[in-house]
Short mmCIF file of C-alpha atoms in Angstrom, two decimals:
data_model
loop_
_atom_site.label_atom_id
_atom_site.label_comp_id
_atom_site.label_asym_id
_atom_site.label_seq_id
_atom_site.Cartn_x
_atom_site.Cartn_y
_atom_site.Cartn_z
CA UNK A 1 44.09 -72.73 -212.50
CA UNK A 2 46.68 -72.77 -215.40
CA UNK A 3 43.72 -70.89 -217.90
CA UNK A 4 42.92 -68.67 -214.95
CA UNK A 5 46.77 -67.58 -214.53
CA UNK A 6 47.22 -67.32 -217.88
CA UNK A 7 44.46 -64.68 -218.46
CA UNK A 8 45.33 -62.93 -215.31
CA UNK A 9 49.37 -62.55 -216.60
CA UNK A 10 48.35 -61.22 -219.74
CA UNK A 11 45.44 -58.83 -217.93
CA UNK A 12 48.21 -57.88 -215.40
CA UNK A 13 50.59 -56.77 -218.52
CA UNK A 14 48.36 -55.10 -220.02
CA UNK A 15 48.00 -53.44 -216.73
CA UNK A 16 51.30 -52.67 -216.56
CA UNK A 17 51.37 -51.04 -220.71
CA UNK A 18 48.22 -49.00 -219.52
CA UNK A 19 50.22 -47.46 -216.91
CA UNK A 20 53.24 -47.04 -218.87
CA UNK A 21 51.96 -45.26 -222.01
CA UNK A 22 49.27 -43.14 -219.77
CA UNK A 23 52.13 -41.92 -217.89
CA UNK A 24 54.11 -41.69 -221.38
CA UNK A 25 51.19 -39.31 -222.91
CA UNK A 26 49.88 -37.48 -220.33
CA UNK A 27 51.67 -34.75 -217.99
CA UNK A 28 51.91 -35.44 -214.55
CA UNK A 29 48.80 -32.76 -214.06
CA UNK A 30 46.44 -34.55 -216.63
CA UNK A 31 47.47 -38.17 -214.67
CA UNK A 32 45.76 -35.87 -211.50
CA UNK A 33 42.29 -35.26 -213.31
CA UNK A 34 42.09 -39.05 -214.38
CA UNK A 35 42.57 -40.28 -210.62
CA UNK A 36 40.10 -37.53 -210.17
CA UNK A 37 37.60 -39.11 -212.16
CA UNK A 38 38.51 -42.81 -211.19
CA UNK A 39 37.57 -41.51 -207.84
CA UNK A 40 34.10 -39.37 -208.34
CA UNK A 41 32.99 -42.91 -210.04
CA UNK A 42 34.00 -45.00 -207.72
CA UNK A 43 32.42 -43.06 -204.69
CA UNK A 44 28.49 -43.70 -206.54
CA UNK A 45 30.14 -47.16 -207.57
CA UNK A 46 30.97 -48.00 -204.24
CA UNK A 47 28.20 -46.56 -202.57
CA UNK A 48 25.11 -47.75 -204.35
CA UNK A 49 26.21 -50.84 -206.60
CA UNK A 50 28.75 -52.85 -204.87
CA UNK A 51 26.72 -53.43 -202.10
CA UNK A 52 23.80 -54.46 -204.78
CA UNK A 53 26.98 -56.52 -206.90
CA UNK A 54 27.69 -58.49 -203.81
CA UNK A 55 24.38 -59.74 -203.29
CA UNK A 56 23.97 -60.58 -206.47
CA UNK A 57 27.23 -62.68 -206.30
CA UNK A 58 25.87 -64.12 -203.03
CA UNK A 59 22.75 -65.08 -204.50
CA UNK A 60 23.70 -66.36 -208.53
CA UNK A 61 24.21 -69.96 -207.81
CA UNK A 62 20.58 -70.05 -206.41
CA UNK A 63 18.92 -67.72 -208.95
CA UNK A 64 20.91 -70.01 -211.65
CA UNK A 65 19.57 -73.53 -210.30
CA UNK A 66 15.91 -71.91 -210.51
CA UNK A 67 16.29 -70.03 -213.95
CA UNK A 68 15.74 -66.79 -212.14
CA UNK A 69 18.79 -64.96 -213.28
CA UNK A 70 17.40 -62.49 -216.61
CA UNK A 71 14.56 -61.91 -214.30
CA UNK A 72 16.24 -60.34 -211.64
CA UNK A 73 18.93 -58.60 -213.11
CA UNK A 74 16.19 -56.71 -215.41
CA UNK A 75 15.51 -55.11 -211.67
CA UNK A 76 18.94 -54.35 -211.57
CA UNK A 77 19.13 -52.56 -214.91
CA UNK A 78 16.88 -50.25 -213.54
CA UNK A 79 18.65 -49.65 -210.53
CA UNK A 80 21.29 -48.42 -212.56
CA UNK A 81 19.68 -46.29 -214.66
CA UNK A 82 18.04 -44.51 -211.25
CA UNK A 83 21.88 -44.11 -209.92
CA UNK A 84 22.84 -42.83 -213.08
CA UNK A 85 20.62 -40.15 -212.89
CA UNK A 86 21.56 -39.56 -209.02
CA UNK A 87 24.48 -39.09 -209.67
CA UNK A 88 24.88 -36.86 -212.24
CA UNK A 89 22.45 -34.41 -210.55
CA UNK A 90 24.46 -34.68 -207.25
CA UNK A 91 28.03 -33.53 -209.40
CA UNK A 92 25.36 -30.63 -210.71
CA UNK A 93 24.59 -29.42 -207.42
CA UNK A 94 27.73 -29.57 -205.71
CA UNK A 95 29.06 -28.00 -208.81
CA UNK A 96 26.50 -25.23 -208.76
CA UNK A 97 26.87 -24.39 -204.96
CA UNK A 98 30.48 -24.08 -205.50
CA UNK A 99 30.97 -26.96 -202.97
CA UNK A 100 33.72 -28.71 -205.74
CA UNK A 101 34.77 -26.83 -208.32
CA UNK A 102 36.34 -29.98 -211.06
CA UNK A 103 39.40 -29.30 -212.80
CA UNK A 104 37.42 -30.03 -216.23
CA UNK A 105 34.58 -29.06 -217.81
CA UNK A 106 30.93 -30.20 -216.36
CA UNK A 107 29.82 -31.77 -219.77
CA UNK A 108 33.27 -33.86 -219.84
CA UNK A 109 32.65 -34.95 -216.35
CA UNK A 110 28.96 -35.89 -216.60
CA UNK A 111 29.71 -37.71 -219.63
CA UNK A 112 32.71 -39.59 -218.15
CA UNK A 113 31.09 -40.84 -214.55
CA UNK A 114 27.82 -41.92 -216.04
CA UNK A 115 29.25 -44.03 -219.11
CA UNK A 116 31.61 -45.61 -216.38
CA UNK A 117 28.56 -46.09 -214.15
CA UNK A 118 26.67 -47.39 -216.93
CA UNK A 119 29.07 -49.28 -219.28
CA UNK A 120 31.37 -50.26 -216.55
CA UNK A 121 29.40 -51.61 -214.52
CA UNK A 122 27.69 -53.91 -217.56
CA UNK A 123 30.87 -55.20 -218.06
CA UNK A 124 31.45 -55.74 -214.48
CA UNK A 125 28.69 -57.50 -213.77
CA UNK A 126 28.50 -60.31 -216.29
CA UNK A 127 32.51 -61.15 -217.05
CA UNK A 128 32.47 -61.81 -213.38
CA UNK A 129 29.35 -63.60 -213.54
CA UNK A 130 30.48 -66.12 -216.09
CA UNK A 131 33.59 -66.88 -213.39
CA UNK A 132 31.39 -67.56 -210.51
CA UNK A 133 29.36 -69.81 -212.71
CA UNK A 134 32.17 -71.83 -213.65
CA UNK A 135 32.75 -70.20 -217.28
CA UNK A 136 36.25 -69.78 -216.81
CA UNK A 137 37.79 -69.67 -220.12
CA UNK A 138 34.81 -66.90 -221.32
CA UNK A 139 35.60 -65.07 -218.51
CA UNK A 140 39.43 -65.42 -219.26
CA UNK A 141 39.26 -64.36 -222.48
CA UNK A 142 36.71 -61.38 -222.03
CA UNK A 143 38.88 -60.00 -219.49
CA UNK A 144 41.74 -59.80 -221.12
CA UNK A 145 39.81 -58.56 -224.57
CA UNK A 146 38.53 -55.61 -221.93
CA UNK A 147 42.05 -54.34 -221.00
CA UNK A 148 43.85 -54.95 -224.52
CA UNK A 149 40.45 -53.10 -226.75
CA UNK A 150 40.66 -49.86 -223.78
CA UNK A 151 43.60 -49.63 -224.10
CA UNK A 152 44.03 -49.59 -227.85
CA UNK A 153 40.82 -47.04 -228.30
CA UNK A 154 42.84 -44.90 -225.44
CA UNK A 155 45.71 -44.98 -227.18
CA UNK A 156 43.74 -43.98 -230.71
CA UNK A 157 42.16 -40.81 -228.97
CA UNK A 158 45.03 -39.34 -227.36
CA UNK A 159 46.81 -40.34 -230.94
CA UNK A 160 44.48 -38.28 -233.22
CA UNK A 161 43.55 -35.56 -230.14
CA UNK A 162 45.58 -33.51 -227.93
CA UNK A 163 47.07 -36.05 -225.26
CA UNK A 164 44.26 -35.53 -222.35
CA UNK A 165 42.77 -37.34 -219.15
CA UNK A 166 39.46 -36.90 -220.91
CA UNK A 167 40.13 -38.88 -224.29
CA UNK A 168 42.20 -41.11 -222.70
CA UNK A 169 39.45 -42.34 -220.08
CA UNK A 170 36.67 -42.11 -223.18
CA UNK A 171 38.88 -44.86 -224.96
CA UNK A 172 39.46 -47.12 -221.60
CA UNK A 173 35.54 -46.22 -221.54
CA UNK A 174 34.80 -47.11 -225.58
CA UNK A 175 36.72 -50.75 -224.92
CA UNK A 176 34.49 -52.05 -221.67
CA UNK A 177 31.73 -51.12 -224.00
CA UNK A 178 32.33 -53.02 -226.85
CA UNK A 179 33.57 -56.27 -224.66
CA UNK A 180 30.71 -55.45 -222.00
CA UNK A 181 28.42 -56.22 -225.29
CA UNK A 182 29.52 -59.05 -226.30
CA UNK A 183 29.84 -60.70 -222.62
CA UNK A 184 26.26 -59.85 -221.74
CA UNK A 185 25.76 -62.01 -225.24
CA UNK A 186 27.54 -64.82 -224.10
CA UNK A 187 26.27 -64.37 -220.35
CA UNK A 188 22.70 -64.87 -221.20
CA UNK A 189 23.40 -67.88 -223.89
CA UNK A 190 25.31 -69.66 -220.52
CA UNK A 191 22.37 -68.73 -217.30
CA UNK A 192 19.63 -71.40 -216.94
CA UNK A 193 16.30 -71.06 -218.30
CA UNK A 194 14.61 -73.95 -215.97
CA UNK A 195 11.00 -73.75 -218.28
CA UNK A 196 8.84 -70.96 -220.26
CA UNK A 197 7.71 -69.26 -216.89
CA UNK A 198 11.31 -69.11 -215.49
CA UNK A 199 11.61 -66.32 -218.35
CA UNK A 200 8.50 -64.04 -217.20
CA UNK A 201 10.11 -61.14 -215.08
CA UNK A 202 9.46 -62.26 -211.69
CA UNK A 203 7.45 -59.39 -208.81
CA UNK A 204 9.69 -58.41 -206.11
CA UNK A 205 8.06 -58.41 -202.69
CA UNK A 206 8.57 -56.38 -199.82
CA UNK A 207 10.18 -58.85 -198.26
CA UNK A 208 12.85 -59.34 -201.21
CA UNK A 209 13.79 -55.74 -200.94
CA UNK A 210 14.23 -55.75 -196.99
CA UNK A 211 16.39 -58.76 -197.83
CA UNK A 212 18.63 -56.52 -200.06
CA UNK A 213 18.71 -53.67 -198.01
CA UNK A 214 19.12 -55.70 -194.72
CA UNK A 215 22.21 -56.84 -196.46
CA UNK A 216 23.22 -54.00 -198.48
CA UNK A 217 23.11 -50.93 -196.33
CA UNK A 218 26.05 -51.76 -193.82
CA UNK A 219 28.14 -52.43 -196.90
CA UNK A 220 26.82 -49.34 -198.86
CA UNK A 221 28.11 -47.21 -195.41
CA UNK A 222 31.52 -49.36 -194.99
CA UNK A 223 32.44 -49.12 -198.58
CA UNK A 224 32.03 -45.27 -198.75
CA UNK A 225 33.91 -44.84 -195.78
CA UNK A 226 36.70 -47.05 -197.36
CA UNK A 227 36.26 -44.65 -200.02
CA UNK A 228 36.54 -41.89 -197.89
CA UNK A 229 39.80 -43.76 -196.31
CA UNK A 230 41.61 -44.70 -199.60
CA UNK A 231 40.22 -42.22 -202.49
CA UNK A 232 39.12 -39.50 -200.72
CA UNK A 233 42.31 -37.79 -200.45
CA UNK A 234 42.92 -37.02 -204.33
CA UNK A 235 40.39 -33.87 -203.91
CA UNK A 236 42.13 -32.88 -200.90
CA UNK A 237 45.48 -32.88 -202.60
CA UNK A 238 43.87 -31.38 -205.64
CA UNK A 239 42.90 -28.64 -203.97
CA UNK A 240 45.97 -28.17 -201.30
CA UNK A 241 49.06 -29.16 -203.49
CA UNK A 242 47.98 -29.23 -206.54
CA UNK A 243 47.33 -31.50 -209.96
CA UNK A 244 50.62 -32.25 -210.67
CA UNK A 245 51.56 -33.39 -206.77
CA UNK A 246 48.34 -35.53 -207.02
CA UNK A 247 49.49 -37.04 -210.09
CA UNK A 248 52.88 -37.78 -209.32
CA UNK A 249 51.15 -39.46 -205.90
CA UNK A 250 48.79 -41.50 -207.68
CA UNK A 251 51.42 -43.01 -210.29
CA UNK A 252 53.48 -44.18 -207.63
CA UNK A 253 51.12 -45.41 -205.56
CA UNK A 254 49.20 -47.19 -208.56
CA UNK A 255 52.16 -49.08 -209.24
CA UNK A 256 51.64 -50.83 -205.94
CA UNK A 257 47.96 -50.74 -206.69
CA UNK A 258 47.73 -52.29 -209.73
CA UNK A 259 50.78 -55.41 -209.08
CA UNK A 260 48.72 -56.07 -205.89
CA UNK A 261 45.22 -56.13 -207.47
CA UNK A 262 46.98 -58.42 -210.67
CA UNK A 263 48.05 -61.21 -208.47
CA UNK A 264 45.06 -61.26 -206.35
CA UNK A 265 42.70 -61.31 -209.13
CA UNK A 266 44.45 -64.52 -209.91
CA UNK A 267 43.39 -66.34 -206.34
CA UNK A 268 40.00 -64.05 -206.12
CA UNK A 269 39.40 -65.53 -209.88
CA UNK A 270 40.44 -69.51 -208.84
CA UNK A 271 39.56 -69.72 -205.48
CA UNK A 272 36.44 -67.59 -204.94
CA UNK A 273 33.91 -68.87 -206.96
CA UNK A 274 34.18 -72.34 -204.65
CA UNK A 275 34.18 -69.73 -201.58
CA UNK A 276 30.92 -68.83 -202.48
CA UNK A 277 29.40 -72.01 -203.42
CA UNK A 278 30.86 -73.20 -199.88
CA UNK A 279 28.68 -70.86 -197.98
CA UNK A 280 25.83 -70.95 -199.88
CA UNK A 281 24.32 -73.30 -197.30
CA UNK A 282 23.64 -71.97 -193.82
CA UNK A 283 26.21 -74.03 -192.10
CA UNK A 284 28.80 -72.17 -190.05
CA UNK A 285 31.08 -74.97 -189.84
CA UNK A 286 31.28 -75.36 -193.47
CA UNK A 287 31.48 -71.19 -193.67
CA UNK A 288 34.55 -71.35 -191.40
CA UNK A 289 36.39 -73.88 -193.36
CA UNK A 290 35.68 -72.29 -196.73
CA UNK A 291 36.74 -68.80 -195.34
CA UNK A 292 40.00 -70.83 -193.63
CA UNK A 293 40.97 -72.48 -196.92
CA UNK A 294 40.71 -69.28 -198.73
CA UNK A 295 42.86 -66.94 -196.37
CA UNK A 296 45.72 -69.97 -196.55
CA UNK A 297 45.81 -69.84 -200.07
CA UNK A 298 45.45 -66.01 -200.36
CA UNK A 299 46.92 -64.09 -197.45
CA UNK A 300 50.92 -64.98 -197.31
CA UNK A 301 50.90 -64.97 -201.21
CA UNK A 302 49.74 -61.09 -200.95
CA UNK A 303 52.21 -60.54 -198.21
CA UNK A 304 55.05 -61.57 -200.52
CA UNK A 305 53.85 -59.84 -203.00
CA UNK A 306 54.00 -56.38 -201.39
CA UNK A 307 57.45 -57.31 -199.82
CA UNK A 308 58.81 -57.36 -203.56
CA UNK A 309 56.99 -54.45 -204.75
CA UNK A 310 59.07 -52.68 -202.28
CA UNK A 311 62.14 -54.44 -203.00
CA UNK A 312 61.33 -53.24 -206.27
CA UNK A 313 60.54 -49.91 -206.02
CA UNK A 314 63.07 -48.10 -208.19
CA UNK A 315 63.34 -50.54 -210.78
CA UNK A 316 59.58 -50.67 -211.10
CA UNK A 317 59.39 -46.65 -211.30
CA UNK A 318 62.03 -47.04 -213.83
CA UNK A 319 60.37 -49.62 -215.92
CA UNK A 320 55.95 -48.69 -215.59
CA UNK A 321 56.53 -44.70 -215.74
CA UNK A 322 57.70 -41.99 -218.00
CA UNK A 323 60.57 -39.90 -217.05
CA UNK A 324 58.41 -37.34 -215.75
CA UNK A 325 57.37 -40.00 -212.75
CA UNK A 326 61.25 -40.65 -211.77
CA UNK A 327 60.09 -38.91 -208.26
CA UNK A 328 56.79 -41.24 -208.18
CA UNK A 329 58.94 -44.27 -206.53
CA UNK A 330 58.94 -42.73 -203.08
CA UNK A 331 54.92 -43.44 -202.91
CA UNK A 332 55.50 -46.93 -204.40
CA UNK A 333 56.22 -48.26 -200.64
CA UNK A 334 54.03 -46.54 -199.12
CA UNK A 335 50.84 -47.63 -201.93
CA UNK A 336 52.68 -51.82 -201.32
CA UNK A 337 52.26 -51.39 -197.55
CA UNK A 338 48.64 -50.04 -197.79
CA UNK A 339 46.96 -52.32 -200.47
CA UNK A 340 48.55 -55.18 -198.86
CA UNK A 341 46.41 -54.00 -195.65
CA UNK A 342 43.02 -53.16 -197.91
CA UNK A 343 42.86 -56.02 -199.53
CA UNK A 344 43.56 -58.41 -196.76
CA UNK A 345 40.98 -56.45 -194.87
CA UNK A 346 38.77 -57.27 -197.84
CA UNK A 347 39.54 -60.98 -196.76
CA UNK A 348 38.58 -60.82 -193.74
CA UNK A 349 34.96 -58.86 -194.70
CA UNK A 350 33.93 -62.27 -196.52
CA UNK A 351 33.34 -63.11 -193.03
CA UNK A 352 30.01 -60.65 -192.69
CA UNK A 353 28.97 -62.19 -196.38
CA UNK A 354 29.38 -65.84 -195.38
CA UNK A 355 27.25 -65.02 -192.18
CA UNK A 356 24.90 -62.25 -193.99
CA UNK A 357 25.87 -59.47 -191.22
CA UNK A 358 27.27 -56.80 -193.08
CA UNK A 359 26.77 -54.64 -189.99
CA UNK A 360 30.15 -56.15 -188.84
CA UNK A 361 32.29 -54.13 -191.48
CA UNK A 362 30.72 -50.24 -190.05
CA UNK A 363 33.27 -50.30 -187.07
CA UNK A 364 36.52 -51.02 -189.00
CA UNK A 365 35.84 -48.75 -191.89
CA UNK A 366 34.95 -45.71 -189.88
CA UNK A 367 38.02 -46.16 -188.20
CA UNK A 368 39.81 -45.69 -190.83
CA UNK A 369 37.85 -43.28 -192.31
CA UNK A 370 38.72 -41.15 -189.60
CA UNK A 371 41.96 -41.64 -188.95
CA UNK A 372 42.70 -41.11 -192.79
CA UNK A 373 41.67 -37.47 -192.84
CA UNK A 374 43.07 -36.40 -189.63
CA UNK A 375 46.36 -37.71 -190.21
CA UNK A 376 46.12 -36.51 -194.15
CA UNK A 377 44.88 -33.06 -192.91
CA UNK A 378 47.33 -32.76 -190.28
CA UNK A 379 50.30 -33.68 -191.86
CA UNK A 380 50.15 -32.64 -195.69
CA UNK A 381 50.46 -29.08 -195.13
CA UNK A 382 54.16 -29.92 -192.98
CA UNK A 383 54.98 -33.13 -195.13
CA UNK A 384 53.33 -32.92 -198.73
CA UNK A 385 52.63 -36.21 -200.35
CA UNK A 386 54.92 -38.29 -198.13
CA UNK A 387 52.44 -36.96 -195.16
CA UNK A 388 49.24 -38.24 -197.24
CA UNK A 389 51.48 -42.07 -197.75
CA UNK A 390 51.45 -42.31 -194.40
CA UNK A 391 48.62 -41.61 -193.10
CA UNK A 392 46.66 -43.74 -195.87
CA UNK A 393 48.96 -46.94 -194.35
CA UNK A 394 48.40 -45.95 -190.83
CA UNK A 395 44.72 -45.78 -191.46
CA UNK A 396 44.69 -49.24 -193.42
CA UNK A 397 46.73 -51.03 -190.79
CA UNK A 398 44.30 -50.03 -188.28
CA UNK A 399 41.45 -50.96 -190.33
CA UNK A 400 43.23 -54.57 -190.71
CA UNK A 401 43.60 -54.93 -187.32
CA UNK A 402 40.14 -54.20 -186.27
CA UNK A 403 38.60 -56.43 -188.91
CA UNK A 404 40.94 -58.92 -187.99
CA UNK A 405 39.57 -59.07 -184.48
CA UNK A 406 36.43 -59.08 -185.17
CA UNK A 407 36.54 -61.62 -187.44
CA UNK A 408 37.54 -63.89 -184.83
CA UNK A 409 34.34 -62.97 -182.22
CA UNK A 410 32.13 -64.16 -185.09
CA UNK A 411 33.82 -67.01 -187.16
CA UNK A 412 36.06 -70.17 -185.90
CA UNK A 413 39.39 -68.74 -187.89
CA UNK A 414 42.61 -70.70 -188.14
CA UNK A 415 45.14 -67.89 -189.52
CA UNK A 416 47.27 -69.24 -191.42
CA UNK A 417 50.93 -68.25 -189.47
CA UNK A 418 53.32 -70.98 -190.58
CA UNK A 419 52.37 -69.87 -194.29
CA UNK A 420 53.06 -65.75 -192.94
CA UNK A 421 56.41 -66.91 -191.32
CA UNK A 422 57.36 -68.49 -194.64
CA UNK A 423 56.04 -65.53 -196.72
CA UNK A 424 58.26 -63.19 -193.95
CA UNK A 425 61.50 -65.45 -194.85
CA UNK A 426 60.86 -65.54 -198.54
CA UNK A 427 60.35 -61.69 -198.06
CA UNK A 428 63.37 -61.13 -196.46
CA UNK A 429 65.38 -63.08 -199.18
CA UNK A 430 64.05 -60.69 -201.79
CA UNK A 431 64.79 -57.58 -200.21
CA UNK A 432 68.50 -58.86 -199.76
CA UNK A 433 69.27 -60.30 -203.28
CA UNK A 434 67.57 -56.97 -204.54
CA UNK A 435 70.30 -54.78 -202.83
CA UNK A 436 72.93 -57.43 -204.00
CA UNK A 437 72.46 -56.84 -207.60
CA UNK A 438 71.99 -53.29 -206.95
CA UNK A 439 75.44 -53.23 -205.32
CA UNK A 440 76.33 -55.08 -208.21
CA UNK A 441 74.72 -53.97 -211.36
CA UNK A 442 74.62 -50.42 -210.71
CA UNK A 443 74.62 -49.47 -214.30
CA UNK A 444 74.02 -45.38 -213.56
CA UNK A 445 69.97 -45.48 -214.32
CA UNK A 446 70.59 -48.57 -217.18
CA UNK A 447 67.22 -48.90 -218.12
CA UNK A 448 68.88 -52.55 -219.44
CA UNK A 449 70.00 -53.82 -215.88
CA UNK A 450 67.22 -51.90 -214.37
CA UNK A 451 64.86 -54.87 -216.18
CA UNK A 452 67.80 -57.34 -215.60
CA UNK A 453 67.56 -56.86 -211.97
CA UNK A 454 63.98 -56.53 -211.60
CA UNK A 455 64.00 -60.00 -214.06
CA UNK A 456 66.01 -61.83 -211.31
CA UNK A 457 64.40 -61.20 -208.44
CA UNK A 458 61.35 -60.96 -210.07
CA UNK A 459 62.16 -65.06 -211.22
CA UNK A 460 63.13 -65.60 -207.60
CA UNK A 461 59.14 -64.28 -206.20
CA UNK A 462 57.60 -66.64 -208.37
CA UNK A 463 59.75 -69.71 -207.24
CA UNK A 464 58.67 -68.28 -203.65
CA UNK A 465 55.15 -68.04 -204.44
CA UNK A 466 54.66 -71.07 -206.31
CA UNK A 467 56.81 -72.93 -203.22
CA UNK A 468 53.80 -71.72 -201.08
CA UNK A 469 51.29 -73.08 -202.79
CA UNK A 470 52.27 -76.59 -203.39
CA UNK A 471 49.93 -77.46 -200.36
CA UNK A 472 46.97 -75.17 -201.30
CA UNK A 473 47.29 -77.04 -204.84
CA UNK A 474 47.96 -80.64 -203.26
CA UNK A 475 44.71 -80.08 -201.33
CA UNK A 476 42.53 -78.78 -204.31
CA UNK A 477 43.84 -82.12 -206.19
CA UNK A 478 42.81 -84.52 -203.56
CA UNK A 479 39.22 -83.00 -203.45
CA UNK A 480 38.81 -83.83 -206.88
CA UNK A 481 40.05 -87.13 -207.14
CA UNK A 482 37.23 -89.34 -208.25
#
């Protein structure tokens, strides 16, 4: 776990840089049109490969042990070809019958959403790979090369060009290119090749593609309405209040996003691989304990977590944005409240993998769905962007708390309470000694104490989280003692 966490700190910096030289360069307005476009590509990402992605991931470990792996992703690069092209003639049409009307050119938007589509989706599809298959150094160091060479293209563009959402996401484009390259390299020299006919493209059946859609479709229809629930409002507020509003929201709110996604990437990265080795086998007792194992060692850490993002808030604002984001730290609680909620729904959907019935994540999702753009509808014309915070955390609570229960109806669960108490207590701690040393260390906006305070408490969460986890890591020891 040390090479893993090591990776995933560096990743999660680099993170952190992106965010703070983006918001450096670009205007609050050209922050709006990149969340734009991080959103049009992540609705046909969502929709039509991450369904596809997760049965891939379901199914590597067996297409590895029979040598089947080239074969059956050269299916897959064909699948995304055929979404490439759907997609770019459904921005066309709704473009052309004045449905959406993009705040950039059409060329610049094709160009952007299929590359990410294309590229993207390369890269995320065989760094990840390498993890699940046990690679984890290769899939340590590509991840971080991913971040550090996007960013540094990014950062050439908007250097030698007039600062702009569109040059800035063609370099963070340009770098998962060039690493996407090379880990497709390495990916194939690591995959099985079992004999000579092993590496003859196998014929899908009819039956092989009722498989996939008998487990994609449910997720293909949850996941957009999660998009619908948690990206759907930038067009909304693009339209209603504007690019600059949208990209003040977004900063804030990515802040939360992107400290949240860092240090679960770090358990997903450890922990998950062995998740889905665990359930490869059609044993529900064996399902439930892999799924319980994982939500003990996951869950309270990402509850901390978003308890010190808020404790946080100012001195994070301070600290990831440029001065023209001092206003962004208002949506920082409300983004820590609402990820927490996402992803630990996203826990609880492993459930409908482990037991192949992705029908059991439609109900939660359109829940949310709906409750997302009533309450963002109803109270952003009144409230602005503090009306669109909360109804994007109402909606995910509700979607947690559906998921939750029905997670329990089809899986034995154990949650894992005396590790939430613990998490609550180590929470509460936090918020206290971060309103000490603000009472303290003052400093009138000291950008010095601002990192000295955020330093301490900072020190203080990782003591907490790390206290946590000395049974999760106690346990993982004992299973591989000889």
């Amino acid at each position: 776990m040390i090479i893993v966490a090591i990776g995933r700190v560096a990743q999660f910096i680099l993170l952190l840089l992106t965010l703070r030289l983006a918001t450096t360069f670009l205007s609050p307005a050209e922050m709006g049109k990149v969340s734009i476009i991080t959103a049009t590509v992540a609705f046909f990402a969502l929709l039509f490969l991450n369904p596809v992605g997760m049965f891939m991931n379901r199914r590597l470990h067996a297409w590895d042990a029979k040598g089947l792996v080239r074969s059956n992703l050269e299916y897959f690069w064909r699948y995304l070809l055929l979404i490439n092209l759907i997609s770019a003639l459904t921005i066309i049409g709704l473009t052309q019958l004045n449905v959406w009307s993009p705040s950039m050119s059409l060329g610049w938007l094709l160009f952007l959403v299929c590359g990410n589509l294309a590229f993207g989706t390369l890269n995320q599809v065989v760094i990840p790979g390498l993890n699940l298959l046990g690679h984890r150094a290769w899939f340590t160091i590509l991840t971080v090369a991913t971040a550090s060479t996007s960013l540094i293209c990014a950062l050439l563009l908007v250097y030698v060009e007039p600062p702009s959402a569109e040059y800035w996401s063609l370099g963070l484009l340009a770098g998962q290119l060039i690493v996407g390259l090379l880990g497709l390299t390495i990916f194939f020299s690591k995959i099985k090749q079992v004999n000579i006919i092993s590496s003859i493209p196998i014929k899908l059946s009819s039956s092989h593609y009722k498989n996939i859609l008998h487990f994609s479709w449910p997720i293909a229809i949850a996941v957009g309405l999660g998009w619908i629930q948690n990206q759907g409002y930038r067009y909304f507020m693009e339209t209603h209040l504007g690019l600059t509003e949208l990209g003040l929201f977004v900063a804030g709110y990515g802040i939360s996003a992107g400290l949240i996604s860092g240090f679960d990437s770090i358990f997903v990265t450890y922990f998950q691989p062995k998740f889905y080795k665990q359930i490869s086998l059609d044993n529900i007792q064996q399902q439930s304990e892999a799924w319980i194992e994982y939500a003990q060692a996951i869950l309270p850490a990402l509850l901390l977590t978003s308890v010190f993002i808020m404790a946080t808030a100012p001195e994070l604002t301070q600290l990831l944005l440029g001065t023209a984001y001092k206003s962004s730290s208002q949506f920082v609680i409300w983004g820590a409240i609402a990820e927490l909620a996402r992803v630990s729904t996203g826990v609880f959907s492993l459930v409908a993998q482990a037991r192949m019935n992705t029908k059991l994540l439609l109900w939660p999702n359109l829940m949310g769905a709906i409750l997302s753009i009533t309450l963002i509808w109803f109270l952003a014309p009144d409230y602005g962007s503090s009306g669109v915070g909360f109804g994007l955390t109402f909606a995910a609570i509700i979607t947690l708390l559906l998921s939750v229960q029905i997670t329990k109806s089809n899986l034995k669960i154990t949650l894992p309470y005396k590790f939430f108490l613990k998490s609550i207590l180590a929470g509460g701690g936090l918020l206290l000694a971060a309103e000490v040393l603000r009472w303290e260390l003052s400093g009138n906006g000291s950008l010095f104490l601002a990192v000295v305070r955020l330093s301490v408490i900072g020190l203080c969460f990782l003591v907490f989280q790390y206290i946590m986890l000395i049974p999760v890591l106690r346990r993982e020891a004992a299973l591989t003692q000889p």
